[in-house]
GROMACS .gro file of N, CA and C in nm:
model
  357
    1MET      N    1  -2.222   0.575   1.795
    1MET     CA    2  -2.064   0.464   1.796
    1MET      C    3  -2.106   0.326   1.848
    2ASN      N    4  -2.047   0.279   1.766
    2ASN     CA    5  -2.020   0.146   1.886
    2ASN      C    6  -1.902   0.154   1.948
    3ALA      N    7  -1.876   0.027   2.060
    3ALA     CA    8  -1.751   0.022   2.164
    3ALA      C    9  -1.626   0.005   2.073
    4ASN      N   10  -1.615  -0.020   1.934
    4ASN     CA   11  -1.479  -0.045   1.865
    4ASN      C   12  -1.468   0.101   1.745
    5GLY      N   13  -1.569   0.175   1.781
    5GLY     CA   14  -1.536   0.296   1.655
    5GLY      C   15  -1.654   0.327   1.608
    6PRO      N   16  -1.631   0.419   1.510
    6PRO     CA   17  -1.798   0.486   1.457
    6PRO      C   18  -1.831   0.373   1.384
    7GLU      N   19  -1.987   0.423   1.364
    7GLU     CA   20  -2.065   0.291   1.305
    7GLU      C   21  -2.031   0.318   1.158
    8LEU      N   22  -2.096   0.222   1.072
    8LEU     CA   23  -2.008   0.179   0.957
    8LEU      C   24  -2.082   0.303   0.827
    9PHE      N   25  -2.183   0.344   0.850
    9PHE     CA   26  -2.243   0.468   0.765
    9PHE      C   27  -2.187   0.539   0.793
   10GLU      N   28  -2.155   0.611   0.916
   10GLU     CA   29  -2.042   0.726   0.943
   10GLU      C   30  -1.899   0.734   0.880
   11GLN      N   31  -1.851   0.592   0.909
   11GLN     CA   32  -1.720   0.551   0.824
   11GLN      C   33  -1.718   0.598   0.676
   12PHE      N   34  -1.829   0.545   0.593
   12PHE     CA   35  -1.836   0.531   0.431
   12PHE      C   36  -1.876   0.706   0.438
   13LYS      N   37  -1.935   0.763   0.499
   13LYS     CA   38  -1.935   0.910   0.444
   13LYS      C   39  -1.821   0.980   0.500
   14GLU      N   40  -1.753   0.941   0.591
   14GLU     CA   41  -1.617   1.029   0.561
   14GLU      C   42  -1.517   0.994   0.494
   15GLN      N   43  -1.506   0.868   0.445
   15GLN     CA   44  -1.413   0.822   0.314
   15GLN      C   45  -1.437   0.946   0.199
   16GLU      N   46  -1.293   0.959   0.173
   16GLU     CA   47  -1.317   1.011  -0.023
   16GLU      C   48  -1.382   0.900  -0.121
   17ASP      N   49  -1.407   0.953  -0.190
   17ASP     CA   50  -1.512   0.875  -0.315
   17ASP      C   51  -1.364   0.827  -0.370
   18LYS      N   52  -1.303   0.813  -0.426
   18LYS     CA   53  -1.162   0.736  -0.528
   18LYS      C   54  -1.079   0.626  -0.492
   19VAL      N   55  -1.004   0.639  -0.582
   19VAL     CA   56  -0.914   0.549  -0.622
   19VAL      C   57  -0.761   0.603  -0.608
   20ILE      N   58  -0.703   0.551  -0.491
   20ILE     CA   59  -0.548   0.578  -0.528
   20ILE      C   60  -0.472   0.517  -0.620
   21ILE      N   61  -0.386   0.528  -0.693
   21ILE     CA   62  -0.277   0.444  -0.741
   21ILE      C   63  -0.140   0.494  -0.717
   22ASN      N   64  -0.065   0.397  -0.683
   22ASN     CA   65   0.105   0.424  -0.604
   22ASN      C   66   0.182   0.326  -0.736
   23ASN      N   67   0.264   0.406  -0.777
   23ASN     CA   68   0.346   0.269  -0.857
   23ASN      C   69   0.467   0.257  -0.783
   24ILE      N   70   0.504   0.115  -0.763
   24ILE     CA   71   0.572   0.102  -0.703
   24ILE      C   72   0.719   0.084  -0.741
   25GLU      N   73   0.849   0.184  -0.707
   25GLU     CA   74   0.931   0.170  -0.782
   25GLU      C   75   1.024   0.067  -0.788
   26LYS      N   76   1.018   0.006  -0.700
   26LYS     CA   77   1.138  -0.081  -0.655
   26LYS      C   78   1.100  -0.218  -0.742
   27LEU      N   79   0.963  -0.212  -0.799
   27LEU     CA   80   0.928  -0.358  -0.854
   27LEU      C   81   0.899  -0.339  -0.998
   28ASP      N   82   0.940  -0.356  -1.120
   28ASP     CA   83   0.885  -0.311  -1.245
   28ASP      C   84   0.780  -0.361  -1.259
   29ASN      N   85   0.688  -0.281  -1.325
   29ASN     CA   86   0.545  -0.280  -1.346
   29ASN      C   87   0.474  -0.371  -1.243
   30THR      N   88   0.488  -0.298  -1.138
   30THR     CA   89   0.399  -0.308  -1.023
   30THR      C   90   0.320  -0.160  -0.967
   31THR      N   91   0.224  -0.185  -0.937
   31THR     CA   92   0.115  -0.118  -0.866
   31THR      C   93   0.023  -0.101  -0.788
   32LEU      N   94   0.022  -0.076  -0.659
   32LEU     CA   95  -0.050  -0.101  -0.570
   32LEU      C   96  -0.197   0.026  -0.581
   33PHE      N   97  -0.312   0.011  -0.565
   33PHE     CA   98  -0.411   0.085  -0.607
   33PHE      C   99  -0.488   0.045  -0.442
   34THR      N  100  -0.510   0.178  -0.393
   34THR     CA  101  -0.616   0.185  -0.309
   34THR      C  102  -0.729   0.221  -0.291
   35ILE      N  103  -0.830   0.110  -0.270
   35ILE     CA  104  -0.996   0.176  -0.305
   35ILE      C  105  -1.064   0.198  -0.219
   36ASN      N  106  -1.101   0.291  -0.145
   36ASN     CA  107  -1.175   0.310  -0.009
   36ASN      C  108  -1.325   0.294  -0.052
   37LYS      N  109  -1.407   0.268   0.047
   37LYS     CA  110  -1.511   0.187   0.019
   37LYS      C  111  -1.579   0.077  -0.014
   38GLU      N  112  -1.456  -0.016   0.005
   38GLU     CA  113  -1.450  -0.185  -0.039
   38GLU      C  114  -1.418  -0.275   0.029
   39ASP      N  115  -1.444  -0.365   0.052
   39ASP     CA  116  -1.412  -0.487   0.141
   39ASP      C  117  -1.366  -0.585   0.101
   40HIS      N  118  -1.353  -0.723   0.107
   40HIS     CA  119  -1.324  -0.830   0.074
   40HIS      C  120  -1.401  -0.895  -0.034
   41THR      N  121  -1.515  -0.852  -0.028
   41THR     CA  122  -1.631  -0.868  -0.119
   41THR      C  123  -1.562  -0.875  -0.264
   42PHE      N  124  -1.499  -0.729  -0.284
   42PHE     CA  125  -1.473  -0.694  -0.392
   42PHE      C  126  -1.330  -0.691  -0.425
   43GLY      N  127  -1.219  -0.719  -0.343
   43GLY     CA  128  -1.117  -0.742  -0.313
   43GLY      C  129  -1.084  -0.887  -0.355
   44ASN      N  130  -1.176  -0.997  -0.333
   44ASN     CA  131  -1.158  -1.111  -0.402
   44ASN      C  132  -1.204  -1.149  -0.567
   45ALA      N  133  -1.295  -1.078  -0.545
   45ALA     CA  134  -1.370  -1.080  -0.637
   45ALA      C  135  -1.250  -1.062  -0.757
   46VAL      N  136  -1.227  -0.929  -0.780
   46VAL     CA  137  -1.114  -0.879  -0.858
   46VAL      C  138  -0.989  -0.920  -0.895
   47LYS      N  139  -0.939  -0.973  -0.775
   47LYS     CA  140  -0.806  -1.079  -0.755
   47LYS      C  141  -0.846  -1.206  -0.843
   48MET      N  142  -0.951  -1.282  -0.789
   48MET     CA  143  -0.958  -1.387  -0.897
   48MET      C  144  -0.999  -1.331  -1.053
   49MET      N  145  -0.986  -1.273  -1.074
   49MET     CA  146  -1.025  -1.219  -1.238
   49MET      C  147  -0.892  -1.134  -1.270
   50LEU      N  148  -0.803  -1.104  -1.203
   50LEU     CA  149  -0.668  -1.062  -1.229
   50LEU      C  150  -0.578  -1.187  -1.258
   51LEU      N  151  -0.639  -1.291  -1.152
   51LEU     CA  152  -0.531  -1.396  -1.204
   51LEU      C  153  -0.589  -1.498  -1.301
   52ARG      N  154  -0.682  -1.465  -1.343
   52ARG     CA  155  -0.730  -1.532  -1.505
   52ARG      C  156  -0.637  -1.479  -1.623
   53ASN      N  157  -0.578  -1.355  -1.596
   53ASN     CA  158  -0.514  -1.302  -1.703
   53ASN      C  159  -0.336  -1.353  -1.713
   54PRO      N  160  -0.336  -1.399  -1.831
   54PRO     CA  161  -0.181  -1.497  -1.822
   54PRO      C  162  -0.061  -1.379  -1.838
   55LYS      N  163  -0.094  -1.213  -1.857
   55LYS     CA  164   0.001  -1.135  -1.820
   55LYS      C  165   0.020  -1.075  -1.660
   56VAL      N  166  -0.027  -1.097  -1.608
   56VAL     CA  167  -0.069  -1.126  -1.472
   56VAL      C  168   0.067  -1.184  -1.389
   57ARG      N  169   0.141  -1.151  -1.330
   57ARG     CA  170   0.222  -1.227  -1.277
   57ARG      C  171   0.212  -1.201  -1.141
   58TYR      N  172   0.159  -1.085  -1.079
   58TYR     CA  173   0.120  -1.150  -0.917
   58TYR      C  174  -0.003  -1.086  -0.898
   59VAL      N  175  -0.058  -1.122  -0.789
   59VAL     CA  176  -0.158  -0.999  -0.733
   59VAL      C  177  -0.213  -1.069  -0.668
   60ALA      N  178  -0.232  -0.939  -0.540
   60ALA     CA  179  -0.249  -0.963  -0.423
   60ALA      C  180  -0.350  -0.848  -0.330
   61TYR      N  181  -0.456  -0.896  -0.235
   61TYR     CA  182  -0.511  -0.768  -0.201
   61TYR      C  183  -0.518  -0.785  -0.017
   62ARG      N  184  -0.508  -0.675   0.016
   62ARG     CA  185  -0.518  -0.699   0.158
   62ARG      C  186  -0.648  -0.558   0.198
   63LYS      N  187  -0.705  -0.610   0.305
   63LYS     CA  188  -0.790  -0.456   0.450
   63LYS      C  189  -0.702  -0.410   0.533
   64PRO      N  190  -0.642  -0.357   0.498
   64PRO     CA  191  -0.538  -0.326   0.602
   64PRO      C  192  -0.565  -0.304   0.729
   65HIS      N  193  -0.680  -0.277   0.778
   65HIS     CA  194  -0.702  -0.245   0.942
   65HIS      C  195  -0.894  -0.305   0.915
   66PRO      N  196  -0.954  -0.386   1.022
   66PRO     CA  197  -1.082  -0.430   0.981
   66PRO      C  198  -1.191  -0.316   1.062
   67LEU      N  199  -1.130  -0.186   1.098
   67LEU     CA  200  -1.203  -0.065   1.090
   67LEU      C  201  -1.219   0.020   0.984
   68GLU      N  202  -1.096   0.014   0.898
   68GLU     CA  203  -1.050   0.080   0.755
   68GLU      C  204  -1.172   0.062   0.667
   69ASN      N  205  -1.249   0.117   0.592
   69ASN     CA  206  -1.363   0.083   0.477
   69ASN      C  207  -1.258   0.141   0.370
   70LYS      N  208  -1.131   0.007   0.339
   70LYS     CA  209  -1.072   0.067   0.226
   70LYS      C  210  -0.982  -0.112   0.229
   71ILE      N  211  -0.969  -0.107   0.063
   71ILE     CA  212  -0.865  -0.243   0.056
   71ILE      C  213  -0.784  -0.198  -0.004
   72GLU      N  214  -0.647  -0.246  -0.045
   72GLU     CA  215  -0.518  -0.246  -0.143
   72GLU      C  216  -0.506  -0.344  -0.218
   73ILE      N  217  -0.464  -0.369  -0.364
   73ILE     CA  218  -0.477  -0.468  -0.451
   73ILE      C  219  -0.332  -0.432  -0.517
   74LYS      N  220  -0.223  -0.496  -0.490
   74LYS     CA  221  -0.106  -0.466  -0.568
   74LYS      C  222  -0.121  -0.614  -0.663
   75ILE      N  223  -0.092  -0.483  -0.756
   75ILE     CA  224  -0.060  -0.628  -0.945
   75ILE      C  225   0.068  -0.584  -0.974
   76GLN      N  226   0.089  -0.661  -1.072
   76GLN     CA  227   0.229  -0.673  -1.103
   76GLN      C  228   0.214  -0.745  -1.259
   77THR      N  229   0.254  -0.709  -1.331
   77THR     CA  230   0.258  -0.765  -1.458
   77THR      C  231   0.384  -0.806  -1.520
   78ASN      N  232   0.369  -0.878  -1.637
   78ASN     CA  233   0.465  -0.892  -1.707
   78ASN      C  234   0.535  -0.778  -1.823
   79GLY      N  235   0.460  -0.712  -1.846
   79GLY     CA  236   0.549  -0.536  -1.883
   79GLY      C  237   0.463  -0.538  -2.004
   80GLU      N  238   0.371  -0.683  -2.070
   80GLU     CA  239   0.289  -0.662  -2.201
   80GLU      C  240   0.230  -0.560  -2.180
   81ILE      N  241   0.143  -0.542  -2.086
   81ILE     CA  242   0.003  -0.446  -2.017
   81ILE      C  243   0.055  -0.398  -1.882
   82THR      N  244   0.025  -0.232  -1.870
   82THR     CA  245   0.027  -0.160  -1.741
   82THR      C  246  -0.052  -0.265  -1.640
   83PRO      N  247  -0.035  -0.279  -1.525
   83PRO     CA  248  -0.099  -0.275  -1.428
   83PRO      C  249  -0.245  -0.223  -1.401
   84ILE      N  250  -0.303  -0.080  -1.451
   84ILE     CA  251  -0.378  -0.030  -1.480
   84ILE      C  252  -0.457  -0.058  -1.551
   85LYS      N  253  -0.423  -0.111  -1.700
   85LYS     CA  254  -0.518  -0.176  -1.807
   85LYS      C  255  -0.526  -0.274  -1.762
   86ALA      N  256  -0.421  -0.389  -1.699
   86ALA     CA  257  -0.478  -0.491  -1.627
   86ALA      C  258  -0.598  -0.546  -1.532
   87PHE      N  259  -0.611  -0.404  -1.417
   87PHE     CA  260  -0.693  -0.373  -1.350
   87PHE      C  261  -0.828  -0.320  -1.436
   88ARG      N  262  -0.853  -0.230  -1.484
   88ARG     CA  263  -0.929  -0.204  -1.613
   88ARG      C  264  -1.022  -0.311  -1.703
   89GLU      N  265  -0.926  -0.399  -1.717
   89GLU     CA  266  -0.972  -0.566  -1.778
   89GLU      C  267  -1.033  -0.621  -1.698
   90ALA      N  268  -0.979  -0.645  -1.571
   90ALA     CA  269  -1.028  -0.756  -1.480
   90ALA      C  270  -1.156  -0.714  -1.425
   91LEU      N  271  -1.191  -0.553  -1.395
   91LEU     CA  272  -1.318  -0.485  -1.379
   91LEU      C  273  -1.464  -0.485  -1.495
   92LYS      N  274  -1.394  -0.493  -1.614
   92LYS     CA  275  -1.496  -0.522  -1.715
   92LYS      C  276  -1.526  -0.696  -1.737
   93ASN      N  277  -1.409  -0.790  -1.727
   93ASN     CA  278  -1.455  -0.880  -1.727
   93ASN      C  279  -1.510  -0.917  -1.597
   94LEU      N  280  -1.502  -0.840  -1.470
   94LEU     CA  281  -1.613  -0.893  -1.364
   94LEU      C  282  -1.759  -0.838  -1.417
   95ASN      N  283  -1.752  -0.735  -1.444
   95ASN     CA  284  -1.888  -0.683  -1.488
   95ASN      C  285  -1.942  -0.747  -1.607
   96ASP      N  286  -1.883  -0.820  -1.688
   96ASP     CA  287  -1.933  -0.873  -1.791
   96ASP      C  288  -2.027  -1.044  -1.737
   97ASP      N  289  -1.937  -1.077  -1.628
   97ASP     CA  290  -1.990  -1.208  -1.560
   97ASP      C  291  -2.096  -1.190  -1.483
   98ILE      N  292  -2.098  -1.073  -1.402
   98ILE     CA  293  -2.201  -1.038  -1.372
   98ILE      C  294  -2.329  -1.027  -1.467
   99ASP      N  295  -2.324  -0.948  -1.533
   99ASP     CA  296  -2.460  -0.920  -1.655
   99ASP      C  297  -2.520  -1.068  -1.710
  100ASP      N  298  -2.416  -1.158  -1.739
  100ASP     CA  299  -2.418  -1.274  -1.755
  100ASP      C  300  -2.508  -1.357  -1.684
  101CYS      N  301  -2.496  -1.363  -1.503
  101CYS     CA  302  -2.543  -1.424  -1.454
  101CYS      C  303  -2.691  -1.399  -1.416
  102ILE      N  304  -2.697  -1.233  -1.435
  102ILE     CA  305  -2.840  -1.181  -1.390
  102ILE      C  306  -2.883  -1.188  -1.498
  103ASN      N  307  -2.893  -1.232  -1.646
  103ASN     CA  308  -2.916  -1.294  -1.767
  103ASN      C  309  -3.005  -1.389  -1.748
  104GLN      N  310  -2.889  -1.509  -1.684
  104GLN     CA  311  -2.961  -1.664  -1.663
  104GLN      C  312  -3.061  -1.655  -1.568
  105LEU      N  313  -3.039  -1.604  -1.436
  105LEU     CA  314  -3.128  -1.588  -1.375
  105LEU      C  315  -3.263  -1.558  -1.401
  106ASN      N  316  -3.274  -1.409  -1.472
  106ASN     CA  317  -3.394  -1.395  -1.520
  106ASN      C  318  -3.461  -1.495  -1.619
  107GLU      N  319  -3.355  -1.521  -1.726
  107GLU     CA  320  -3.446  -1.658  -1.805
  107GLU      C  321  -3.464  -1.735  -1.750
  108GLU      N  322  -3.420  -1.814  -1.614
  108GLU     CA  323  -3.473  -1.905  -1.537
  108GLU      C  324  -3.558  -1.891  -1.466
  109PHE      N  325  -3.574  -1.774  -1.414
  109PHE     CA  326  -3.689  -1.718  -1.358
  109PHE      C  327  -3.830  -1.727  -1.423
  110GLN      N  328  -3.799  -1.662  -1.542
  110GLN     CA  329  -3.948  -1.687  -1.619
  110GLN      C  330  -3.963  -1.800  -1.692
  111ASN      N  331  -3.910  -1.883  -1.750
  111ASN     CA  332  -3.918  -2.015  -1.725
  111ASN      C  333  -3.981  -2.116  -1.628
  112ASN      N  334  -3.942  -2.058  -1.484
  112ASN     CA  335  -4.031  -2.172  -1.364
  112ASN      C  336  -4.172  -2.082  -1.392
  113MET      N  337  -4.213  -1.926  -1.394
  113MET     CA  338  -4.278  -1.891  -1.432
  113MET      C  339  -4.425  -1.960  -1.496
  114LYS      N  340  -4.336  -1.934  -1.642
  114LYS     CA  341  -4.452  -2.019  -1.743
  114LYS      C  342  -4.474  -2.168  -1.717
  115ASN      N  343  -4.361  -2.243  -1.684
  115ASN     CA  344  -4.408  -2.390  -1.624
  115ASN      C  345  -4.529  -2.376  -1.510
  116SER      N  346  -4.526  -2.332  -1.408
  116SER     CA  347  -4.607  -2.311  -1.305
  116SER      C  348  -4.750  -2.274  -1.376
  117GLY      N  349  -4.737  -2.189  -1.448
  117GLY     CA  350  -4.887  -2.172  -1.505
  117GLY      C  351  -4.876  -1.985  -1.403
  118MET      N  352  -4.791  -1.908  -1.336
  118MET     CA  353  -4.823  -1.793  -1.302
  118MET      C  354  -4.771  -1.715  -1.397
  119TYR      N  355  -4.744  -1.714  -1.505
  119TYR     CA  356  -4.713  -1.605  -1.600
  119TYR      C  357  -4.799  -1.586  -1.704
   0.00000   0.00000   0.00000
């Protein structure tokens, strides 16, 4: 255990493997997602993907406490789609962008190896 709390690995082991979805009753088409075992890297990437969607009115994420390994993402849509559908689309688009990046890197590595005579 470190001075501020349990070791990072122990915190991850103790947390549940799930996403908690809470509809916010006071705001139409608004949902708060609590995602365990994630941090700013995931939260910011998903937020940026959601902001690309014209049907999303508002999106924000936060890490409630530095020692808690979870984030909360609040999504409000214009009513044409649900926040859950917007979240799913953002995850799919993020996955597609990552796949494109990996493919481009692999092509570039292969081209460099051919040009350098190592291939």
